[in-house]
Amino acid sequence: QKEVEQDPGPLSVPEGAIVSLNCTYSNSAFQYFMWYRQYSRKGPELLMYTYSSGNKEDGRFTAQVDKSSKYISLFIRDSQPSDSATYLCAMVNSGYALNFGKGTSLLVTP
Amino acid sequence: DADVTQTPRNRITKTGKRIMLECSQTKGHDRMYWYRQDPGLGLRLIYYSFDVKDINKGEISDGYSVSRQAQAKFSLSLESAIPNQTALYFCATSGSAGQGYTFGSGTRLTVV
C-alpha cells in the first residue's frame, strides 16, 4: 500500500462550484501537509501548506487536516476555468523528502 | 531567471547511452531533490540531498546516480538508459524540513 492515496479523477465541475479534493495517508509520522497545483507541461507549484490538524484558508482555497483520521482535504470555492489543473497532495516527516499522492485532474467548465 | 533551472528541457536518447540531467537553483537552499513523473504513477522520489555531503536514495534509485557539485547544483545521471526510464523528470529545492518545495520546469526524457 502506498503511503499516500489520492483519487486520480478526472473531476469535472461547472464554473462557480465548490470543489473538494482529498487524500488519505497511512504514516502517522507525517507532520507537514501540502497541496501543489500542476498545469500541463509545468512543474508543480505550492498552493497550500499546513502543519497541524485544523483548517487553513487562503482566498478561495481552504486546506483541512484531520490527523486522527489520517485525512486531508483541499476545498476550492467559486471555482474558475483557470483552476483546471492537476492537484497533488504531499506530506513529509522531518528528515525525509515529500511523499506525493498521484494527483487529481480537475476540469472547471465555463 | 527561474529559481530552479533544469537542462535540457527535452531529450531523446538511445538505449544504452549515458545521459546527465542538470539542475541549478538560486534560492540558496541546502536541500535538493530529483523526482520522476509518469502518467498514473504520480511523482516518485529518485534521490535527495540535504547538503553537499549528504546524498540519499529515494523510492526508485536503481539505474540512476546523482552528483551534488555545489549547494546550488544537483545533477542526475542515467548510466545506461533504458526505455522504461522515459518520463518527465523534476528537480526541486527546499529550505528546512517543513518548507514547501520549489520545482523546476522539468526535463522530458525519451529513451528509444
Short mmCIF file of C-alpha atoms in Angstrom, two decimals:
data_model
loop_
_atom_site.label_atom_id
_atom_site.label_comp_id
_atom_site.label_asym_id
_atom_site.label_seq_id
_atom_site.Cartn_x
_atom_site.Cartn_y
_atom_site.Cartn_z
CA GLN A 1 0.00 0.00 0.00
CA LYS A 2 1.32 3.39 -0.97
CA GLU A 3 1.71 5.76 1.97
CA VAL A 4 -0.39 8.47 0.32
CA GLU A 5 -3.60 7.69 -1.57
CA GLN A 6 -5.35 10.15 -3.86
CA ASP A 7 -8.18 9.57 -6.30
CA PRO A 8 -6.86 10.47 -9.77
CA GLY A 9 -10.25 11.58 -11.09
CA PRO A 10 -10.77 13.19 -13.53
CA LEU A 11 -13.13 15.54 -11.78
CA SER A 12 -15.28 17.85 -13.91
CA VAL A 13 -17.30 20.69 -12.36
CA PRO A 14 -19.12 23.76 -13.68
CA GLU A 15 -17.67 27.20 -13.07
CA GLY A 16 -18.62 28.54 -9.65
CA ALA A 17 -18.91 25.13 -8.00
CA ILE A 18 -17.20 24.17 -4.76
CA VAL A 19 -14.51 21.58 -5.35
CA SER A 20 -13.40 19.06 -2.75
CA LEU A 21 -10.12 17.17 -3.21
CA ASN A 22 -8.97 14.55 -0.74
CA CYS A 23 -6.07 12.36 0.28
CA THR A 24 -5.60 9.67 2.88
CA TYR A 25 -2.32 8.51 4.33
CA SER A 26 -1.01 5.68 6.43
CA ASN A 27 2.15 7.07 8.07
CA SER A 28 1.24 8.69 11.38
CA ALA A 29 4.71 10.30 11.49
CA PHE A 30 3.81 12.79 8.77
CA GLN A 31 3.98 16.29 10.21
CA TYR A 32 3.68 18.70 7.28
CA PHE A 33 0.93 18.64 4.70
CA MET A 34 0.89 20.46 1.39
CA TRP A 35 -1.11 20.88 -1.76
CA TYR A 36 0.51 21.57 -5.10
CA ARG A 37 -1.08 22.62 -8.35
CA GLN A 38 0.39 21.49 -11.64
CA TYR A 39 -0.59 22.86 -15.01
CA SER A 40 0.08 20.82 -18.13
CA ARG A 41 3.77 20.73 -19.07
CA LYS A 42 4.76 22.73 -15.97
CA GLY A 43 6.37 21.92 -12.66
CA PRO A 44 4.20 21.66 -9.53
CA GLU A 45 3.73 24.88 -7.57
CA LEU A 46 2.97 25.13 -3.88
CA LEU A 47 -0.63 26.11 -3.19
CA MET A 48 -1.22 25.47 0.50
CA TYR A 49 0.84 24.33 3.45
CA THR A 50 -0.33 23.20 6.89
CA TYR A 51 1.38 21.78 9.93
CA SER A 52 -1.28 20.85 12.43
CA SER A 53 -4.80 19.48 12.36
CA GLY A 54 -7.44 22.03 11.52
CA ASN A 55 -8.25 24.43 8.71
CA LYS A 56 -6.16 26.98 6.86
CA GLU A 57 -7.72 29.45 4.47
CA ASP A 58 -6.13 31.46 1.67
CA GLY A 59 -8.52 33.32 -0.59
CA ARG A 60 -10.75 30.79 -2.35
CA PHE A 61 -8.70 27.85 -1.04
CA THR A 62 -9.10 26.02 2.27
CA ALA A 63 -6.84 23.21 3.40
CA GLN A 64 -8.07 20.85 6.09
CA VAL A 65 -6.08 18.27 8.03
CA ASP A 66 -7.52 15.58 10.29
CA LYS A 67 -4.59 13.70 11.78
CA SER A 68 -6.82 11.38 13.81
CA SER A 69 -8.39 10.09 10.60
CA LYS A 70 -5.22 10.49 8.50
CA TYR A 71 -7.19 12.52 6.01
CA ILE A 72 -6.52 15.83 4.31
CA SER A 73 -8.69 17.93 2.03
CA LEU A 74 -8.47 20.93 -0.23
CA PHE A 75 -11.60 22.97 -0.94
CA ILE A 76 -11.84 25.44 -3.79
CA ARG A 77 -14.72 27.92 -3.62
CA ASP A 78 -16.15 29.71 -6.66
CA SER A 79 -14.07 27.55 -8.99
CA GLN A 80 -12.80 29.14 -12.19
CA PRO A 81 -11.70 27.66 -15.53
CA SER A 82 -8.18 28.80 -14.62
CA ASP A 83 -8.30 26.32 -11.71
CA SER A 84 -8.26 23.47 -14.23
CA ALA A 85 -5.08 21.59 -13.39
CA THR A 86 -3.80 18.55 -11.55
CA TYR A 87 -3.78 18.88 -7.77
CA LEU A 88 -1.21 16.92 -5.81
CA CYS A 89 -1.28 16.34 -2.10
CA ALA A 90 2.07 15.87 -0.39
CA MET A 91 3.26 15.19 3.11
CA VAL A 92 6.52 14.70 4.97
CA ASN A 93 8.02 13.96 8.33
CA SER A 94 11.21 15.59 9.50
CA GLY A 95 14.38 14.19 7.97
CA TYR A 96 12.80 12.84 4.82
CA ALA A 97 11.53 14.03 1.47
CA LEU A 98 7.97 14.75 0.37
CA ASN A 99 5.65 11.86 -0.42
CA PHE A 100 3.18 12.77 -3.13
CA GLY A 101 -0.24 11.45 -3.98
CA LYS A 102 -0.79 10.54 -7.62
CA GLY A 103 -2.70 13.75 -8.27
CA THR A 104 -6.32 14.55 -9.11
CA SER A 105 -7.09 16.04 -12.50
CA LEU A 106 -9.65 18.86 -12.25
CA LEU A 107 -11.55 20.44 -15.13
CA VAL A 108 -13.70 23.51 -14.50
CA THR A 109 -16.04 24.14 -17.40
CA PRO A 110 -17.39 27.62 -18.25
CA ASP B 1 15.66 33.93 -14.19
CA ALA B 2 13.85 30.92 -12.80
CA ASP B 3 14.56 29.87 -9.21
CA VAL B 4 15.21 26.28 -10.35
CA THR B 5 16.63 25.69 -13.82
CA GLN B 6 16.71 22.30 -15.44
CA THR B 7 18.61 21.43 -18.59
CA PRO B 8 17.87 20.10 -21.11
CA ARG B 9 14.11 20.70 -21.35
CA ASN B 10 13.67 17.83 -23.78
CA ARG B 11 15.96 14.97 -24.72
CA ILE B 12 15.68 11.91 -26.88
CA THR B 13 18.38 9.31 -26.37
CA LYS B 14 19.07 5.74 -27.38
CA THR B 15 19.01 2.67 -25.20
CA GLY B 16 22.36 2.09 -23.52
CA LYS B 17 23.53 5.70 -23.70
CA ARG B 18 24.68 7.63 -20.67
CA ILE B 19 22.81 10.83 -20.06
CA MET B 20 23.03 13.59 -17.48
CA LEU B 21 20.25 15.92 -16.43
CA GLU B 22 21.35 19.10 -14.73
CA CYS B 23 19.70 21.27 -12.12
CA SER B 24 20.71 24.56 -10.57
CA GLN B 25 18.90 26.74 -8.05
CA THR B 26 19.18 30.33 -6.92
CA LYS B 27 17.08 30.01 -3.75
CA GLY B 28 20.15 29.48 -1.56
CA HIS B 29 18.60 26.32 -0.10
CA ASP B 30 20.58 23.32 1.12
CA ARG B 31 18.05 20.65 0.17
CA MET B 32 17.62 19.38 -3.37
CA TYR B 33 15.62 16.53 -4.87
CA TRP B 34 15.06 14.56 -8.05
CA TYR B 35 11.63 13.13 -8.89
CA ARG B 36 10.24 11.42 -11.92
CA GLN B 37 6.63 11.68 -13.01
CA ASP B 38 4.80 9.04 -15.01
CA PRO B 39 1.13 9.03 -16.03
CA GLY B 40 -0.91 7.26 -13.38
CA LEU B 41 2.04 6.94 -11.00
CA GLY B 42 2.49 10.50 -9.83
CA LEU B 43 5.78 11.92 -8.57
CA ARG B 44 8.26 9.38 -7.26
CA LEU B 45 11.46 10.26 -5.45
CA ILE B 46 14.73 9.17 -7.06
CA TYR B 47 17.40 10.82 -4.88
CA TYR B 48 17.60 13.63 -2.38
CA SER B 49 20.37 15.65 -0.79
CA PHE B 50 20.12 17.70 2.39
CA ASP B 51 23.53 19.30 1.92
CA VAL B 52 26.59 18.98 -0.30
CA LYS B 53 27.95 15.98 1.60
CA ASP B 54 24.61 14.23 2.09
CA ILE B 55 23.09 12.03 -0.64
CA ASN B 56 20.19 9.67 -0.04
CA LYS B 57 18.40 7.13 -2.19
CA GLY B 58 14.73 7.55 -2.77
CA GLU B 59 11.97 5.16 -3.70
CA ILE B 60 13.27 4.35 -7.19
CA SER B 61 17.05 4.93 -7.30
CA ASP B 62 18.03 1.79 -9.27
CA GLY B 63 19.55 2.76 -12.62
CA TYR B 64 20.24 6.33 -11.53
CA SER B 65 23.09 8.16 -9.84
CA VAL B 66 23.50 11.74 -8.67
CA SER B 67 26.20 14.28 -8.00
CA ARG B 68 25.92 17.33 -5.76
CA GLN B 69 28.61 19.57 -7.19
CA ALA B 70 27.77 22.59 -5.04
CA GLN B 71 24.97 23.90 -2.87
CA ALA B 72 23.26 25.18 -5.98
CA LYS B 73 23.84 22.25 -8.35
CA PHE B 74 22.47 18.71 -8.32
CA SER B 75 22.74 16.50 -11.38
CA LEU B 76 21.07 13.20 -12.20
CA SER B 77 22.71 10.58 -14.41
CA LEU B 78 21.33 7.57 -16.18
CA GLU B 79 24.37 5.34 -16.65
CA SER B 80 22.80 3.14 -19.32
CA ALA B 81 19.40 4.43 -20.35
CA ILE B 82 16.53 2.01 -20.90
CA PRO B 83 13.10 2.66 -22.43
CA ASN B 84 11.20 2.41 -19.11
CA GLN B 85 13.18 5.44 -17.93
CA THR B 86 11.16 7.50 -20.38
CA ALA B 87 9.44 10.03 -18.12
CA LEU B 88 9.20 13.64 -17.02
CA TYR B 89 11.97 14.45 -14.53
CA PHE B 90 11.72 17.23 -11.96
CA CYS B 91 14.33 18.80 -9.77
CA ALA B 92 13.24 20.65 -6.63
CA THR B 93 14.75 22.54 -3.72
CA SER B 94 13.59 23.44 -0.24
CA GLY B 95 14.75 25.05 2.96
CA SER B 96 14.05 23.32 6.27
CA ALA B 97 12.06 20.12 6.73
CA GLY B 98 8.58 21.60 6.61
CA GLN B 99 9.06 24.18 3.89
CA GLY B 100 7.42 23.83 0.52
CA TYR B 101 9.44 22.75 -2.47
CA THR B 102 10.22 24.91 -5.48
CA PHE B 103 10.23 22.83 -8.64
CA GLY B 104 11.94 23.32 -11.96
CA SER B 105 10.05 23.16 -15.24
CA GLY B 106 11.05 19.57 -15.84
CA THR B 107 13.03 17.57 -18.39
CA ARG B 108 11.07 15.37 -20.75
CA LEU B 109 13.29 12.36 -21.45
CA THR B 110 12.54 9.78 -24.11
CA VAL B 111 14.64 6.64 -24.39
CA VAL B 112 14.23 4.82 -27.69
#
